[in-house]
Short mmCIF file of C-alpha atoms in Angstrom, two decimals:
data_model
loop_
_atom_site.label_atom_id
_atom_site.label_comp_id
_atom_site.label_asym_id
_atom_site.label_seq_id
_atom_site.Cartn_x
_atom_site.Cartn_y
_atom_site.Cartn_z
CA UNK T 1 -0.23 -0.12 -0.07
CA UNK T 2 1.51 3.13 -0.89
CA UNK T 3 1.84 5.68 1.60
CA UNK T 4 -0.20 8.30 -0.24
CA UNK T 5 -2.80 6.00 0.37
CA UNK T 6 -2.15 5.20 3.56
CA UNK T 7 -2.35 8.67 4.70
CA UNK T 8 -5.80 9.23 2.52
CA UNK T 9 -7.74 6.56 5.27
CA UNK T 10 -5.48 7.92 8.65
CA UNK T 11 -7.71 10.87 7.02
CA UNK T 12 -10.31 9.75 6.38
CA UNK T 13 -10.77 7.11 9.82
CA UNK T 14 -9.35 10.82 11.61
CA UNK T 15 -12.61 12.85 10.27
CA UNK T 16 -14.94 9.96 11.35
CA UNK T 17 -13.95 9.90 15.19
CA UNK T 18 -14.16 13.95 14.78
CA UNK T 19 -17.65 13.18 13.13
CA UNK T 20 -18.31 10.70 16.57
CA UNK T 21 -17.42 12.67 18.84
CA UNK T 22 -19.17 15.49 17.23
CA UNK T 23 -22.94 13.48 17.52
CA UNK T 24 -22.09 12.00 21.25
CA UNK T 25 -21.37 15.95 22.07
CA UNK T 26 -24.35 17.01 20.90
CA UNK T 27 -26.79 14.06 22.22
CA UNK T 28 -24.91 14.53 25.71
CA UNK T 29 -25.58 18.67 25.35
CA UNK T 30 -29.56 17.77 25.19
CA UNK T 31 -29.92 14.51 27.17
CA UNK T 32 -27.52 15.36 29.93
CA UNK T 33 -23.43 13.75 30.07
CA UNK T 34 -23.28 10.33 31.15
CA UNK T 35 -26.65 9.87 29.08
CA UNK T 36 -24.48 7.64 26.47
CA UNK T 37 -23.13 4.43 28.25
CA UNK T 38 -19.27 3.93 27.26
CA UNK T 39 -19.27 0.29 24.85
CA UNK T 40 -16.60 -1.09 27.50
CA UNK T 41 -19.15 -0.07 30.81
CA UNK T 42 -22.06 -2.25 29.28
CA UNK T 43 -19.47 -5.28 27.47
CA UNK T 44 -18.04 -5.15 31.48
CA UNK T 45 -21.44 -5.74 32.93
CA UNK T 46 -23.12 -7.81 30.55
CA UNK T 47 -19.96 -9.96 30.58
CA UNK T 48 -19.39 -10.75 34.24
CA UNK T 49 -22.90 -11.42 35.37
CA UNK T 50 -23.85 -9.41 38.59
CA UNK T 51 -21.21 -6.53 39.72
CA UNK T 52 -20.80 -5.54 43.16
CA UNK T 53 -19.89 -2.02 45.26
CA UNK T 54 -19.95 -1.00 47.79
CA UNK T 55 -20.78 2.85 49.62
CA UNK T 56 -19.52 3.06 52.88
CA UNK T 57 -18.46 5.86 54.98
CA UNK T 58 -16.92 6.29 58.58
CA UNK T 59 -19.39 7.42 60.27
CA UNK T 60 -23.48 8.20 59.13
CA UNK T 61 -24.71 11.30 58.18
CA UNK T 62 -22.91 12.18 55.86
CA UNK T 63 -25.15 12.07 53.03
CA UNK T 64 -24.31 7.74 51.92
CA UNK T 65 -28.44 7.37 51.79
CA UNK T 66 -29.38 10.54 49.93
CA UNK T 67 -26.08 9.92 47.23
CA UNK T 68 -27.30 6.85 46.85
CA UNK T 69 -31.17 7.37 46.53
CA UNK T 70 -29.67 9.87 42.98
CA UNK T 71 -27.53 7.19 41.62
CA UNK T 72 -30.08 4.66 41.00
CA UNK T 73 -32.56 6.22 38.65
CA UNK T 74 -29.45 7.75 36.80
CA UNK T 75 -28.67 3.35 36.52
CA UNK T 76 -32.14 3.16 35.67
CA UNK T 77 -32.13 5.46 32.98
CA UNK T 78 -28.71 4.00 31.45
CA UNK T 79 -31.02 0.49 31.30
CA UNK T 80 -29.56 -1.26 34.01
CA UNK T 81 -31.29 -3.16 36.59
CA UNK T 82 -30.11 -2.32 40.00
CA UNK T 83 -29.80 -4.01 43.72
CA UNK T 84 -29.44 -3.01 47.49
CA UNK T 85 -28.05 -3.85 50.30
CA UNK T 86 -28.70 -2.38 53.31
CA UNK T 87 -26.32 -3.26 56.70
CA UNK T 88 -28.41 -2.46 59.85
CA UNK T 89 -26.75 -2.24 62.75
CA UNK T 90 -30.08 -2.72 65.06
CA UNK T 91 -32.83 -4.94 65.20
CA UNK T 92 -35.22 -4.28 62.92
CA UNK T 93 -38.34 -5.29 61.52
CA UNK T 94 -39.80 -4.37 58.51
CA UNK T 95 -43.02 -5.94 59.24
CA UNK T 96 -46.82 -4.33 61.02
CA UNK T 97 -47.50 -5.26 65.06
CA UNK T 98 -50.41 -6.96 65.33
CA UNK T 99 -51.41 -7.94 61.00
CA UNK T 100 -51.45 -11.62 60.30
CA UNK T 101 -47.67 -11.83 59.00
CA UNK T 102 -46.56 -10.48 62.23
CA UNK T 103 -48.44 -12.68 64.77
CA UNK T 104 -47.19 -15.70 62.76
CA UNK T 105 -43.54 -14.84 62.96
CA UNK T 106 -44.36 -13.86 67.17
CA UNK T 107 -45.50 -17.66 67.10
CA UNK T 108 -42.83 -19.65 66.04
CA UNK T 109 -42.62 -19.30 62.72
CA UNK T 110 -38.68 -20.08 61.61
CA UNK T 111 -40.10 -17.89 57.95
CA UNK T 112 -42.94 -16.37 56.83
CA UNK T 113 -43.28 -15.26 53.16
CA UNK T 114 -45.53 -12.52 52.29
CA UNK T 115 -46.67 -12.13 48.36
CA UNK T 116 -49.34 -9.99 46.35
CA UNK T 117 -48.99 -8.55 42.57
CA UNK T 118 -47.03 -5.99 43.71
CA UNK T 119 -43.97 -7.32 45.47
CA UNK T 120 -43.08 -10.34 47.59
CA UNK T 121 -40.81 -10.24 50.78
CA UNK T 122 -39.51 -12.81 52.61
CA UNK T 123 -38.89 -12.84 56.18
CA UNK T 124 -36.35 -15.55 57.84
CA UNK T 125 -36.05 -14.78 62.00
CA UNK T 126 -32.35 -16.43 62.87
CA UNK T 127 -33.63 -16.74 66.63
CA UNK T 128 -30.35 -17.09 67.56
CA UNK T 129 -28.31 -18.58 64.71
CA UNK T 130 -25.11 -16.01 63.78
CA UNK T 131 -25.70 -13.56 61.31
CA UNK T 132 -24.97 -13.70 57.82
CA UNK T 133 -22.23 -13.15 55.82
CA UNK T 134 -22.29 -9.72 52.74
CA UNK T 135 -21.43 -13.30 50.57
CA UNK T 136 -23.93 -15.06 52.12
CA UNK T 137 -26.03 -11.74 51.19
CA UNK T 138 -25.05 -11.95 48.03
CA UNK T 139 -25.44 -15.28 47.11
CA UNK T 140 -29.51 -14.59 48.03
CA UNK T 141 -29.67 -11.82 45.04
CA UNK T 142 -31.85 -12.38 42.42
CA UNK T 143 -29.55 -11.38 39.21
CA UNK T 144 -29.23 -7.68 38.50
CA UNK T 145 -26.20 -5.39 36.31
CA UNK T 146 -25.08 -4.10 39.48
CA UNK T 147 -25.69 -4.51 42.94
CA UNK T 148 -24.57 -1.70 45.55
CA UNK T 149 -24.00 -2.35 48.74
CA UNK T 150 -25.09 0.49 51.73
CA UNK T 151 -21.91 -0.26 54.95
CA UNK T 152 -20.37 -2.93 54.96
CA UNK T 153 -17.44 -0.87 55.53
CA UNK T 154 -15.18 -3.27 56.31
CA UNK T 155 -15.33 -5.89 53.21
CA UNK T 156 -12.29 -6.77 50.68
CA UNK T 157 -14.42 -5.54 47.33
CA UNK T 158 -14.10 -1.98 45.70
CA UNK T 159 -15.42 0.87 47.54
CA UNK T 160 -16.64 4.23 47.01
CA UNK T 161 -16.20 6.73 50.37
CA UNK T 162 -18.98 9.05 50.80
CA UNK T 163 -17.24 12.19 53.98
CA UNK T 164 -18.51 15.11 54.85
CA UNK T 165 -16.11 17.15 56.87
CA UNK T 166 -19.52 18.31 59.76
CA UNK T 167 -18.55 14.24 61.05
CA UNK T 168 -15.63 15.31 62.71
CA UNK T 169 -14.27 11.48 61.51
CA UNK T 170 -11.08 10.51 59.56
CA UNK T 171 -11.54 9.39 56.44
CA UNK T 172 -11.65 5.36 55.65
CA UNK T 173 -9.11 6.21 53.10
CA UNK T 174 -5.82 5.75 52.71
CA UNK T 175 -6.26 3.34 55.73
CA UNK T 176 -8.30 1.21 52.63
CA UNK T 177 -7.39 -0.15 50.35
CA UNK T 178 -10.31 -0.76 48.80
CA UNK T 179 -11.65 2.57 49.24
CA UNK T 180 -10.77 3.79 45.27
CA UNK T 181 -12.43 6.89 44.82
CA UNK T 182 -14.26 9.71 47.29
CA UNK T 183 -17.21 11.97 46.91
CA UNK T 184 -16.86 14.74 49.61
CA UNK T 185 -18.29 18.75 50.62
CA UNK T 186 -14.62 20.05 50.72
CA UNK T 187 -11.60 19.13 48.94
CA UNK T 188 -9.02 16.49 50.26
CA UNK T 189 -5.70 15.42 50.09
CA UNK T 190 -5.71 12.31 47.99
CA UNK T 191 -4.01 11.37 45.32
CA UNK T 192 -7.84 8.57 44.03
CA UNK T 193 -10.87 10.46 42.09
CA UNK T 194 -12.93 12.41 44.08
CA UNK T 195 -16.44 14.01 43.43
CA UNK T 196 -18.35 16.66 44.82
CA UNK T 197 -21.43 15.27 46.32
CA UNK T 198 -23.46 16.27 43.72
CA UNK T 199 -21.99 14.81 40.61
CA UNK T 200 -24.20 12.35 39.83
CA UNK T 201 -23.21 11.77 36.62
CA UNK T 202 -19.77 11.60 37.36
CA UNK T 203 -20.07 9.31 40.29
CA UNK T 204 -22.47 6.50 38.10
CA UNK T 205 -19.61 6.63 35.58
CA UNK T 206 -16.75 5.68 38.22
CA UNK T 207 -19.14 3.00 39.64
CA UNK T 208 -19.51 1.56 36.94
CA UNK T 209 -16.44 1.60 36.20
CA UNK T 210 -15.21 -0.38 38.96
CA UNK T 211 -17.52 -2.08 40.20
CA UNK T 212 -16.53 -5.91 40.00
#
């Protein structure tokens, strides 16, 4: 192949790439940044089944739940099925005292499953048995594209740390090598990617890139 022909092909490819970049930029201006998922992100999610990342903080009140609440619609807009595991640090009950299912559990049922046309819920009583590990919780989840975990900050899974200066707690990073990025309300000294707490699209891109 002659040098002239190679040059023409190179220029043609460069023009195509410029046209594609312009088209993508126009779409993002119209519909917002993040409205197009990168091919590598989509392939990574499709190729490996369920991908998991932990959203952790050193102390409550960091805005972790609020951030997750904003991220979920963003992921759904990108065509992803998202699920959640929430670690509770105290006794909790999703049932209503006095209802039939509550009375059945109080009477000694090991499990009670409630089902309707909109949803179903399985309540499992440990009754002294050990609490499930995070791996056991993940194994019980139905297939999805992305599994978010709120809490479980000591687990060796990739983490996004959410931190507010008013809490007065030290960052999990750099003492936790599994923290791969930080969302904060103020600048912090770190070599990791840092995001403003309201940078939802950028954080969503980061999570899709780092979840495994």
